[in-house]
Amino acid sequence: MKDDSRKHPFRDSQQDVQAARHIPDTPQTRAPAYRLAFNDNDFMCREELRPVRLQLELLKPQLVMDERGIESTIVLFGGARIPDPAHKDKAGTKTLADLSKYYTEAQKFAYIMTERSMAAYGRENVIVTGGGPGVMEAGNRGADEAGGQSIGLNIVLPHEQAPNEYVTPDLSFNFHYFAIRKMHFLMRAAAICVFPGGFGTLDEMFETLTLIQTGRMKAVPFLLFGKEFWEKIINWEALADAGTISANDLKLFRFVETAEEAVAVIDGWPT
């Protein structure tokens, strides 16, 4: 954390938080009204404070990544249920077991890109995932094995979700708002890689494609790993034939199968 003590002459807010722990115990000091507003969890979680919470959730990861000097990221979206090939015998379906090969490709791809990132002192092309299991774990794992840092953008869910063990601890974030989390996925994105997945992966993929299609986000290398999977669940050509998207929209992304092919497409992507 930056030391801002010399920027202004006022007493530091953290000092007041510490001082508040040593005040006399009286009915007045125990009352919720007496709590410092920014240190009052009940107050901060009020419905009326939602705009403030949205701002804070946007600002905290932004400041941390700025302080770490991270300039660009490589985004990995993909299914939390896709297993490590070493454990594919425990997959719930044969299809998931077969898709375990993409865990390997995500891990390998992240390793290659992280080696490149380290050549830029870890500031560019930093791997970012949703921080969970499956493809996300593979991405963070590949970065860790390359000796570099990677980002995990976790989200609080009704069922327990913890960061996978390969996320760089200082870059392991947690979100309440899906919208703010999505912004942090894309604010520094130099490339988007989408692996087979479920509703969450589809949501992230289509929202990002929509941002690029509508010019709200600049076009970046957009790679779909697993052509057979994606063409089975989405009839891309039917969308174009129906006129609901244009034929040119099909050029916003490329299909790839391997980490090496993905790297080659990124390197040859039109600028």
PDB file of C-alpha atoms in Angstrom:
ATOM      1  CA  MET A   1       0.000   0.000   0.000  1.00  0.00           C
ATOM      2  CA  LYS A   2       1.276   3.462  -0.818  1.00  0.00           C
ATOM      3  CA  ASP A   3       2.362   5.743   2.024  1.00  0.00           C
ATOM      4  CA  ASP A   4       0.250   8.891   1.623  1.00  0.00           C
ATOM      5  CA  SER A   5       1.260  10.392   4.966  1.00  0.00           C
ATOM      6  CA  ARG A   6       3.232  13.221   3.371  1.00  0.00           C
ATOM      7  CA  LYS A   7       0.534  14.297   0.922  1.00  0.00           C
ATOM      8  CA  HIS A   8      -1.609  16.204   3.409  1.00  0.00           C
ATOM      9  CA  PRO A   9      -1.329  17.467   7.004  1.00  0.00           C
ATOM     10  CA  PHE A  10      -4.483  15.774   8.284  1.00  0.00           C
ATOM     11  CA  ARG A  11      -4.678  12.907  10.709  1.00  0.00           C
ATOM     12  CA  ASP A  12      -4.742   9.530   8.978  1.00  0.00           C
ATOM     13  CA  SER A  13      -8.100   7.716   9.029  1.00  0.00           C
ATOM     14  CA  GLN A  14      -6.427   4.467  10.066  1.00  0.00           C
ATOM     15  CA  GLN A  15      -5.129   6.204  13.182  1.00  0.00           C
ATOM     16  CA  ASP A  16      -8.696   7.099  14.092  1.00  0.00           C
ATOM     17  CA  VAL A  17      -9.810   3.496  13.620  1.00  0.00           C
ATOM     18  CA  GLN A  18      -7.086   2.384  16.029  1.00  0.00           C
ATOM     19  CA  ALA A  19      -7.909   5.150  18.503  1.00  0.00           C
ATOM     20  CA  ALA A  20     -11.590   4.178  18.510  1.00  0.00           C
ATOM     21  CA  ARG A  21     -10.644   0.829  20.040  1.00  0.00           C
ATOM     22  CA  HIS A  22      -9.417   2.533  23.204  1.00  0.00           C
ATOM     23  CA  ILE A  23     -12.345   4.846  23.969  1.00  0.00           C
ATOM     24  CA  PRO A  24     -14.327   4.435  27.215  1.00  0.00           C
ATOM     25  CA  ASP A  25     -17.080   1.805  27.076  1.00  0.00           C
ATOM     26  CA  THR A  26     -20.309   3.765  27.538  1.00  0.00           C
ATOM     27  CA  PRO A  27     -23.841   3.563  26.148  1.00  0.00           C
ATOM     28  CA  GLN A  28     -22.940   6.414  23.832  1.00  0.00           C
ATOM     29  CA  THR A  29     -19.793   4.819  22.418  1.00  0.00           C
ATOM     30  CA  ARG A  30     -21.540   1.452  22.013  1.00  0.00           C
ATOM     31  CA  ALA A  31     -24.340   2.983  19.948  1.00  0.00           C
ATOM     32  CA  PRO A  32     -24.190   2.358  16.163  1.00  0.00           C
ATOM     33  CA  ALA A  33     -24.480   6.089  15.527  1.00  0.00           C
ATOM     34  CA  TYR A  34     -21.058   6.640  17.128  1.00  0.00           C
ATOM     35  CA  ARG A  35     -19.177   4.358  14.728  1.00  0.00           C
ATOM     36  CA  LEU A  36     -16.979   5.964  12.097  1.00  0.00           C
ATOM     37  CA  ALA A  37     -19.052   5.853   8.918  1.00  0.00           C
ATOM     38  CA  PHE A  38     -16.396   4.173   6.782  1.00  0.00           C
ATOM     39  CA  ASN A  39     -15.734   1.604   9.536  1.00  0.00           C
ATOM     40  CA  ASP A  40     -19.402   0.780  10.126  1.00  0.00           C
ATOM     41  CA  ASN A  41     -20.264  -2.420   8.280  1.00  0.00           C
ATOM     42  CA  ASP A  42     -24.008  -2.120   8.920  1.00  0.00           C
ATOM     43  CA  PHE A  43     -24.001   1.382   7.484  1.00  0.00           C
ATOM     44  CA  MET A  44     -21.835   0.481   4.465  1.00  0.00           C
ATOM     45  CA  CYS A  45     -24.180  -2.396   3.593  1.00  0.00           C
ATOM     46  CA  ARG A  46     -27.332  -0.277   3.557  1.00  0.00           C
ATOM     47  CA  GLU A  47     -29.358  -0.200   0.351  1.00  0.00           C
ATOM     48  CA  GLU A  48     -28.705   3.532  -0.059  1.00  0.00           C
ATOM     49  CA  LEU A  49     -24.931   2.927  -0.063  1.00  0.00           C
ATOM     50  CA  ARG A  50     -24.962   0.671  -3.127  1.00  0.00           C
ATOM     51  CA  PRO A  51     -23.477   3.381  -5.415  1.00  0.00           C
ATOM     52  CA  VAL A  52     -20.612   3.797  -2.952  1.00  0.00           C
ATOM     53  CA  ARG A  53     -20.002   0.040  -2.802  1.00  0.00           C
ATOM     54  CA  LEU A  54     -19.989  -0.154  -6.586  1.00  0.00           C
ATOM     55  CA  GLN A  55     -17.392   2.592  -6.715  1.00  0.00           C
ATOM     56  CA  LEU A  56     -15.225   0.976  -4.045  1.00  0.00           C
ATOM     57  CA  GLU A  57     -15.371  -2.410  -5.767  1.00  0.00           C
ATOM     58  CA  LEU A  58     -14.242  -0.807  -9.012  1.00  0.00           C
ATOM     59  CA  LEU A  59     -11.540   1.245  -7.320  1.00  0.00           C
ATOM     60  CA  LYS A  60      -9.833  -1.290  -5.046  1.00  0.00           C
ATOM     61  CA  PRO A  61      -8.577  -3.744  -7.730  1.00  0.00           C
ATOM     62  CA  GLN A  62      -7.788  -0.804 -10.006  1.00  0.00           C
ATOM     63  CA  LEU A  63      -5.489   0.771  -7.434  1.00  0.00           C
ATOM     64  CA  VAL A  64      -3.812  -2.522  -6.553  1.00  0.00           C
ATOM     65  CA  MET A  65      -3.118  -3.414 -10.187  1.00  0.00           C
ATOM     66  CA  ASP A  66      -1.898   0.103 -10.915  1.00  0.00           C
ATOM     67  CA  GLU A  67       0.481  -0.128  -7.982  1.00  0.00           C
ATOM     68  CA  ARG A  68       1.733  -3.486  -9.290  1.00  0.00           C
ATOM     69  CA  GLY A  69       2.396  -1.845 -12.659  1.00  0.00           C
ATOM     70  CA  ILE A  70       0.073  -4.181 -14.598  1.00  0.00           C
ATOM     71  CA  GLU A  71      -0.600  -2.632 -18.005  1.00  0.00           C
ATOM     72  CA  SER A  72      -2.280  -5.416 -19.989  1.00  0.00           C
ATOM     73  CA  THR A  73      -3.841  -8.809 -19.377  1.00  0.00           C
ATOM     74  CA  ILE A  74      -4.699 -12.020 -21.199  1.00  0.00           C
ATOM     75  CA  VAL A  75      -8.193 -13.115 -20.192  1.00  0.00           C
ATOM     76  CA  LEU A  76      -9.101 -16.780 -19.764  1.00  0.00           C
ATOM     77  CA  PHE A  77     -12.800 -17.656 -19.551  1.00  0.00           C
ATOM     78  CA  GLY A  78     -13.884 -21.265 -19.179  1.00  0.00           C
ATOM     79  CA  GLY A  79     -15.794 -23.904 -17.263  1.00  0.00           C
ATOM     80  CA  ALA A  80     -15.256 -24.462 -13.552  1.00  0.00           C
ATOM     81  CA  ARG A  81     -16.241 -28.121 -13.972  1.00  0.00           C
ATOM     82  CA  ILE A  82     -13.624 -29.091 -16.546  1.00  0.00           C
ATOM     83  CA  PRO A  83     -11.252 -31.388 -14.663  1.00  0.00           C
ATOM     84  CA  ASP A  84      -7.512 -31.746 -14.517  1.00  0.00           C
ATOM     85  CA  PRO A  85      -6.775 -34.745 -16.792  1.00  0.00           C
ATOM     86  CA  ALA A  86      -5.191 -36.444 -13.787  1.00  0.00           C
ATOM     87  CA  HIS A  87      -8.656 -36.525 -12.191  1.00  0.00           C
ATOM     88  CA  LYS A  88     -10.895 -36.886 -15.222  1.00  0.00           C
ATOM     89  CA  ASP A  89     -12.113 -40.258 -13.938  1.00  0.00           C
ATOM     90  CA  LYS A  90     -14.081 -38.236 -11.366  1.00  0.00           C
ATOM     91  CA  ALA A  91     -15.782 -36.052 -14.000  1.00  0.00           C
ATOM     92  CA  GLY A  92     -19.555 -36.096 -13.885  1.00  0.00           C
ATOM     93  CA  THR A  93     -19.961 -36.948 -17.587  1.00  0.00           C
ATOM     94  CA  LYS A  94     -17.945 -38.466 -20.393  1.00  0.00           C
ATOM     95  CA  THR A  95     -18.063 -35.130 -22.202  1.00  0.00           C
ATOM     96  CA  LEU A  96     -16.460 -33.349 -19.240  1.00  0.00           C
ATOM     97  CA  ALA A  97     -13.795 -36.030 -19.102  1.00  0.00           C
ATOM     98  CA  ASP A  98     -13.090 -35.538 -22.800  1.00  0.00           C
ATOM     99  CA  LEU A  99     -12.945 -31.756 -22.344  1.00  0.00           C
ATOM    100  CA  SER A 100     -10.169 -32.179 -19.780  1.00  0.00           C
ATOM    101  CA  LYS A 101      -7.706 -31.764 -22.646  1.00  0.00           C
ATOM    102  CA  TYR A 102      -8.555 -28.059 -22.575  1.00  0.00           C
ATOM    103  CA  TYR A 103      -7.378 -27.868 -18.966  1.00  0.00           C
ATOM    104  CA  THR A 104      -3.989 -28.917 -20.322  1.00  0.00           C
ATOM    105  CA  GLU A 105      -4.128 -26.410 -23.178  1.00  0.00           C
ATOM    106  CA  ALA A 106      -5.137 -23.566 -20.844  1.00  0.00           C
ATOM    107  CA  GLN A 107      -2.277 -24.447 -18.525  1.00  0.00           C
ATOM    108  CA  LYS A 108       0.199 -24.598 -21.384  1.00  0.00           C
ATOM    109  CA  PHE A 109      -1.076 -21.381 -22.965  1.00  0.00           C
ATOM    110  CA  ALA A 110      -0.823 -19.505 -19.660  1.00  0.00           C
ATOM    111  CA  TYR A 111       2.725 -20.796 -19.193  1.00  0.00           C
ATOM    112  CA  ILE A 112       3.812 -19.504 -22.608  1.00  0.00           C
ATOM    113  CA  MET A 113       2.155 -16.113 -22.202  1.00  0.00           C
ATOM    114  CA  THR A 114       3.546 -15.692 -18.695  1.00  0.00           C
ATOM    115  CA  GLU A 115       7.072 -16.335 -19.918  1.00  0.00           C
ATOM    116  CA  ARG A 116       6.495 -13.490 -22.358  1.00  0.00           C
ATOM    117  CA  SER A 117       5.030 -11.360 -19.602  1.00  0.00           C
ATOM    118  CA  MET A 118       8.106 -11.828 -17.441  1.00  0.00           C
ATOM    119  CA  ALA A 119      10.233 -10.505 -20.283  1.00  0.00           C
ATOM    120  CA  ALA A 120       8.255  -7.273 -19.823  1.00  0.00           C
ATOM    121  CA  TYR A 121       8.859  -7.367 -16.047  1.00  0.00           C
ATOM    122  CA  GLY A 122       5.398  -8.796 -15.426  1.00  0.00           C
ATOM    123  CA  ARG A 123       3.625  -5.658 -16.551  1.00  0.00           C
ATOM    124  CA  GLU A 124       2.133  -6.872 -19.840  1.00  0.00           C
ATOM    125  CA  ASN A 125       0.077  -9.917 -20.848  1.00  0.00           C
ATOM    126  CA  VAL A 126      -0.632 -10.985 -17.277  1.00  0.00           C
ATOM    127  CA  ILE A 127      -2.999 -13.952 -17.080  1.00  0.00           C
ATOM    128  CA  VAL A 128      -6.364 -13.177 -15.472  1.00  0.00           C
ATOM    129  CA  THR A 129      -9.021 -15.774 -14.653  1.00  0.00           C
ATOM    130  CA  GLY A 130     -12.128 -16.005 -12.520  1.00  0.00           C
ATOM    131  CA  GLY A 131      -9.939 -17.425  -9.780  1.00  0.00           C
ATOM    132  CA  GLY A 132     -11.890 -20.645  -9.317  1.00  0.00           C
ATOM    133  CA  PRO A 133     -11.437 -24.306 -10.337  1.00  0.00           C
ATOM    134  CA  GLY A 134     -11.397 -25.942 -13.769  1.00  0.00           C
ATOM    135  CA  VAL A 135     -10.074 -23.877 -16.656  1.00  0.00           C
ATOM    136  CA  MET A 136      -9.520 -20.973 -14.271  1.00  0.00           C
ATOM    137  CA  GLU A 137      -7.247 -23.070 -12.094  1.00  0.00           C
ATOM    138  CA  ALA A 138      -5.382 -24.268 -15.173  1.00  0.00           C
ATOM    139  CA  GLY A 139      -4.660 -20.700 -16.247  1.00  0.00           C
ATOM    140  CA  ASN A 140      -3.355 -19.593 -12.877  1.00  0.00           C
ATOM    141  CA  ARG A 141      -1.435 -22.827 -12.554  1.00  0.00           C
ATOM    142  CA  GLY A 142       0.358 -22.368 -15.861  1.00  0.00           C
ATOM    143  CA  ALA A 143       1.368 -18.830 -14.870  1.00  0.00           C
ATOM    144  CA  ASP A 144       2.611 -20.038 -11.500  1.00  0.00           C
ATOM    145  CA  GLU A 145       4.647 -22.826 -13.082  1.00  0.00           C
ATOM    146  CA  ALA A 146       6.289 -20.260 -15.361  1.00  0.00           C
ATOM    147  CA  GLY A 147       7.352 -18.342 -12.264  1.00  0.00           C
ATOM    148  CA  GLY A 148       5.145 -15.340 -12.923  1.00  0.00           C
ATOM    149  CA  GLN A 149       2.146 -13.636 -11.387  1.00  0.00           C
ATOM    150  CA  SER A 150      -1.506 -14.042 -12.330  1.00  0.00           C
ATOM    151  CA  ILE A 151      -4.787 -12.474 -11.313  1.00  0.00           C
ATOM    152  CA  GLY A 152      -7.888 -14.143  -9.891  1.00  0.00           C
ATOM    153  CA  LEU A 153     -11.245 -12.333  -9.944  1.00  0.00           C
ATOM    154  CA  ASN A 154     -13.435 -14.372  -7.634  1.00  0.00           C
ATOM    155  CA  ILE A 155     -17.119 -13.723  -7.030  1.00  0.00           C
ATOM    156  CA  VAL A 156     -19.204 -14.415  -3.923  1.00  0.00           C
ATOM    157  CA  LEU A 157     -21.703 -17.164  -4.790  1.00  0.00           C
ATOM    158  CA  PRO A 158     -24.488 -18.870  -2.807  1.00  0.00           C
ATOM    159  CA  HIS A 159     -22.320 -21.979  -2.655  1.00  0.00           C
ATOM    160  CA  GLU A 160     -18.799 -21.664  -1.329  1.00  0.00           C
ATOM    161  CA  GLN A 161     -16.110 -20.654  -3.801  1.00  0.00           C
ATOM    162  CA  ALA A 162     -12.515 -20.123  -2.760  1.00  0.00           C
ATOM    163  CA  PRO A 163      -9.592 -18.924  -4.887  1.00  0.00           C
ATOM    164  CA  ASN A 164      -7.562 -21.719  -6.406  1.00  0.00           C
ATOM    165  CA  GLU A 165      -4.115 -22.189  -4.891  1.00  0.00           C
ATOM    166  CA  TYR A 166      -2.235 -20.866  -7.928  1.00  0.00           C
ATOM    167  CA  VAL A 167      -3.532 -17.282  -7.955  1.00  0.00           C
ATOM    168  CA  THR A 168      -0.907 -14.755  -6.875  1.00  0.00           C
ATOM    169  CA  PRO A 169      -2.089 -13.897  -3.337  1.00  0.00           C
ATOM    170  CA  ASP A 170      -1.627 -10.139  -3.741  1.00  0.00           C
ATOM    171  CA  LEU A 171      -3.716 -10.291  -6.930  1.00  0.00           C
ATOM    172  CA  SER A 172      -6.541 -12.444  -5.568  1.00  0.00           C
ATOM    173  CA  PHE A 173      -9.676 -10.284  -5.552  1.00  0.00           C
ATOM    174  CA  ASN A 174     -13.230 -10.949  -4.464  1.00  0.00           C
ATOM    175  CA  PHE A 175     -16.364  -9.312  -5.877  1.00  0.00           C
ATOM    176  CA  HIS A 176     -19.995  -8.915  -4.951  1.00  0.00           C
ATOM    177  CA  TYR A 177     -21.078  -7.256  -8.218  1.00  0.00           C
ATOM    178  CA  PHE A 178     -20.824  -9.289 -11.414  1.00  0.00           C
ATOM    179  CA  ALA A 179     -20.850  -6.105 -13.498  1.00  0.00           C
ATOM    180  CA  ILE A 180     -17.780  -4.641 -11.778  1.00  0.00           C
ATOM    181  CA  ARG A 181     -15.973  -7.974 -12.021  1.00  0.00           C
ATOM    182  CA  LYS A 182     -16.631  -8.061 -15.759  1.00  0.00           C
ATOM    183  CA  MET A 183     -15.218  -4.560 -16.132  1.00  0.00           C
ATOM    184  CA  HIS A 184     -11.985  -5.654 -14.480  1.00  0.00           C
ATOM    185  CA  PHE A 185     -11.754  -8.632 -16.823  1.00  0.00           C
ATOM    186  CA  LEU A 186     -11.812  -6.336 -19.824  1.00  0.00           C
ATOM    187  CA  MET A 187     -10.295  -2.997 -18.782  1.00  0.00           C
ATOM    188  CA  ARG A 188      -6.740  -4.163 -19.536  1.00  0.00           C
ATOM    189  CA  ALA A 189      -7.496  -7.021 -21.928  1.00  0.00           C
ATOM    190  CA  ALA A 190      -5.000  -7.539 -24.752  1.00  0.00           C
ATOM    191  CA  ALA A 191      -6.602 -10.868 -25.758  1.00  0.00           C
ATOM    192  CA  ILE A 192      -9.631 -12.965 -24.809  1.00  0.00           C
ATOM    193  CA  CYS A 193      -9.462 -16.768 -24.698  1.00  0.00           C
ATOM    194  CA  VAL A 194     -12.688 -18.689 -24.180  1.00  0.00           C
ATOM    195  CA  PHE A 195     -12.622 -22.380 -23.325  1.00  0.00           C
ATOM    196  CA  PRO A 196     -15.634 -24.699 -23.145  1.00  0.00           C
ATOM    197  CA  GLY A 197     -17.921 -23.857 -20.259  1.00  0.00           C
ATOM    198  CA  GLY A 198     -21.450 -23.279 -19.064  1.00  0.00           C
ATOM    199  CA  PHE A 199     -23.773 -20.339 -18.417  1.00  0.00           C
ATOM    200  CA  GLY A 200     -21.079 -18.151 -16.870  1.00  0.00           C
ATOM    201  CA  THR A 201     -18.675 -18.709 -19.745  1.00  0.00           C
ATOM    202  CA  LEU A 202     -21.401 -18.071 -22.319  1.00  0.00           C
ATOM    203  CA  ASP A 203     -22.419 -14.884 -20.525  1.00  0.00           C
ATOM    204  CA  GLU A 204     -18.845 -13.575 -20.481  1.00  0.00           C
ATOM    205  CA  MET A 205     -18.245 -14.557 -24.097  1.00  0.00           C
ATOM    206  CA  PHE A 206     -21.391 -12.976 -25.543  1.00  0.00           C
ATOM    207  CA  GLU A 207     -21.132  -9.809 -23.479  1.00  0.00           C
ATOM    208  CA  THR A 208     -17.548  -9.276 -24.616  1.00  0.00           C
ATOM    209  CA  LEU A 209     -18.415  -9.991 -28.254  1.00  0.00           C
ATOM    210  CA  THR A 210     -21.290  -7.505 -27.982  1.00  0.00           C
ATOM    211  CA  LEU A 211     -18.964  -4.815 -26.624  1.00  0.00           C
ATOM    212  CA  ILE A 212     -16.598  -5.353 -29.554  1.00  0.00           C
ATOM    213  CA  GLN A 213     -19.406  -5.628 -32.118  1.00  0.00           C
ATOM    214  CA  THR A 214     -20.920  -2.325 -30.987  1.00  0.00           C
ATOM    215  CA  GLY A 215     -17.608  -0.506 -30.773  1.00  0.00           C
ATOM    216  CA  ARG A 216     -17.788  -0.086 -27.013  1.00  0.00           C
ATOM    217  CA  MET A 217     -14.517  -1.991 -26.769  1.00  0.00           C
ATOM    218  CA  LYS A 218     -11.665  -2.149 -29.227  1.00  0.00           C
ATOM    219  CA  ALA A 219     -11.208  -5.391 -31.132  1.00  0.00           C
ATOM    220  CA  VAL A 220      -8.608  -7.689 -29.583  1.00  0.00           C
ATOM    221  CA  PRO A 221      -7.609 -11.271 -30.408  1.00  0.00           C
ATOM    222  CA  PHE A 222     -10.670 -13.322 -29.470  1.00  0.00           C
ATOM    223  CA  LEU A 223     -10.069 -17.074 -29.443  1.00  0.00           C
ATOM    224  CA  LEU A 224     -12.530 -19.904 -28.934  1.00  0.00           C
ATOM    225  CA  PHE A 225     -10.797 -23.116 -27.891  1.00  0.00           C
ATOM    226  CA  GLY A 226     -12.585 -26.198 -29.214  1.00  0.00           C
ATOM    227  CA  LYS A 227     -14.331 -25.649 -32.529  1.00  0.00           C
ATOM    228  CA  GLU A 228     -16.352 -28.861 -32.266  1.00  0.00           C
ATOM    229  CA  PHE A 229     -17.733 -27.864 -28.875  1.00  0.00           C
ATOM    230  CA  TRP A 230     -18.657 -24.322 -29.884  1.00  0.00           C
ATOM    231  CA  GLU A 231     -20.220 -25.264 -33.217  1.00  0.00           C
ATOM    232  CA  LYS A 232     -22.273 -27.969 -31.515  1.00  0.00           C
ATOM    233  CA  ILE A 233     -23.854 -25.661 -28.944  1.00  0.00           C
ATOM    234  CA  ILE A 234     -24.081 -22.460 -31.044  1.00  0.00           C
ATOM    235  CA  ASN A 235     -25.168 -22.259 -34.663  1.00  0.00           C
ATOM    236  CA  TRP A 236     -23.091 -19.241 -35.603  1.00  0.00           C
ATOM    237  CA  GLU A 237     -23.930 -19.400 -39.297  1.00  0.00           C
ATOM    238  CA  ALA A 238     -27.654 -19.464 -38.536  1.00  0.00           C
ATOM    239  CA  LEU A 239     -27.312 -16.152 -36.714  1.00  0.00           C
ATOM    240  CA  ALA A 240     -25.658 -14.610 -39.759  1.00  0.00           C
ATOM    241  CA  ASP A 241     -28.113 -16.234 -42.205  1.00  0.00           C
ATOM    242  CA  ALA A 242     -31.034 -14.889 -40.189  1.00  0.00           C
ATOM    243  CA  GLY A 243     -29.558 -11.414 -40.324  1.00  0.00           C
ATOM    244  CA  THR A 244     -29.504 -11.039 -36.544  1.00  0.00           C
ATOM    245  CA  ILE A 245     -25.755 -10.523 -36.855  1.00  0.00           C
ATOM    246  CA  SER A 246     -23.740  -9.628 -39.923  1.00  0.00           C
ATOM    247  CA  ALA A 247     -21.419 -11.995 -41.741  1.00  0.00           C
ATOM    248  CA  ASN A 248     -18.529  -9.762 -40.678  1.00  0.00           C
ATOM    249  CA  ASP A 249     -19.369 -10.403 -37.035  1.00  0.00           C
ATOM    250  CA  LEU A 250     -18.175 -13.978 -37.538  1.00  0.00           C
ATOM    251  CA  LYS A 251     -14.707 -12.521 -38.072  1.00  0.00           C
ATOM    252  CA  LEU A 252     -14.589 -11.125 -34.547  1.00  0.00           C
ATOM    253  CA  PHE A 253     -13.304 -14.457 -33.247  1.00  0.00           C
ATOM    254  CA  ARG A 254     -11.184 -17.424 -34.323  1.00  0.00           C
ATOM    255  CA  PHE A 255     -11.337 -21.094 -33.430  1.00  0.00           C
ATOM    256  CA  VAL A 256      -8.192 -22.746 -32.062  1.00  0.00           C
ATOM    257  CA  GLU A 257      -7.383 -26.128 -30.577  1.00  0.00           C
ATOM    258  CA  THR A 258      -3.965 -25.833 -28.956  1.00  0.00           C
ATOM    259  CA  ALA A 259      -1.941 -23.372 -26.936  1.00  0.00           C
ATOM    260  CA  GLU A 260       0.615 -23.050 -29.715  1.00  0.00           C
ATOM    261  CA  GLU A 261      -2.082 -22.293 -32.284  1.00  0.00           C
ATOM    262  CA  ALA A 262      -3.547 -19.639 -29.977  1.00  0.00           C
ATOM    263  CA  VAL A 263      -0.186 -17.927 -29.567  1.00  0.00           C
ATOM    264  CA  ALA A 264       0.301 -17.923 -33.340  1.00  0.00           C
ATOM    265  CA  VAL A 265      -3.128 -16.369 -33.916  1.00  0.00           C
ATOM    266  CA  ILE A 266      -2.434 -13.660 -31.321  1.00  0.00           C
ATOM    267  CA  ASP A 267       0.903 -12.885 -32.933  1.00  0.00           C
ATOM    268  CA  GLY A 268      -0.697 -12.617 -36.365  1.00  0.00           C
ATOM    269  CA  TRP A 269      -3.837 -10.752 -35.316  1.00  0.00           C
ATOM    270  CA  PRO A 270      -4.468  -7.575 -37.362  1.00  0.00           C
ATOM    271  CA  THR A 271      -3.577  -4.436 -35.419  1.00  0.00           C
TER     272      THR A 271
END
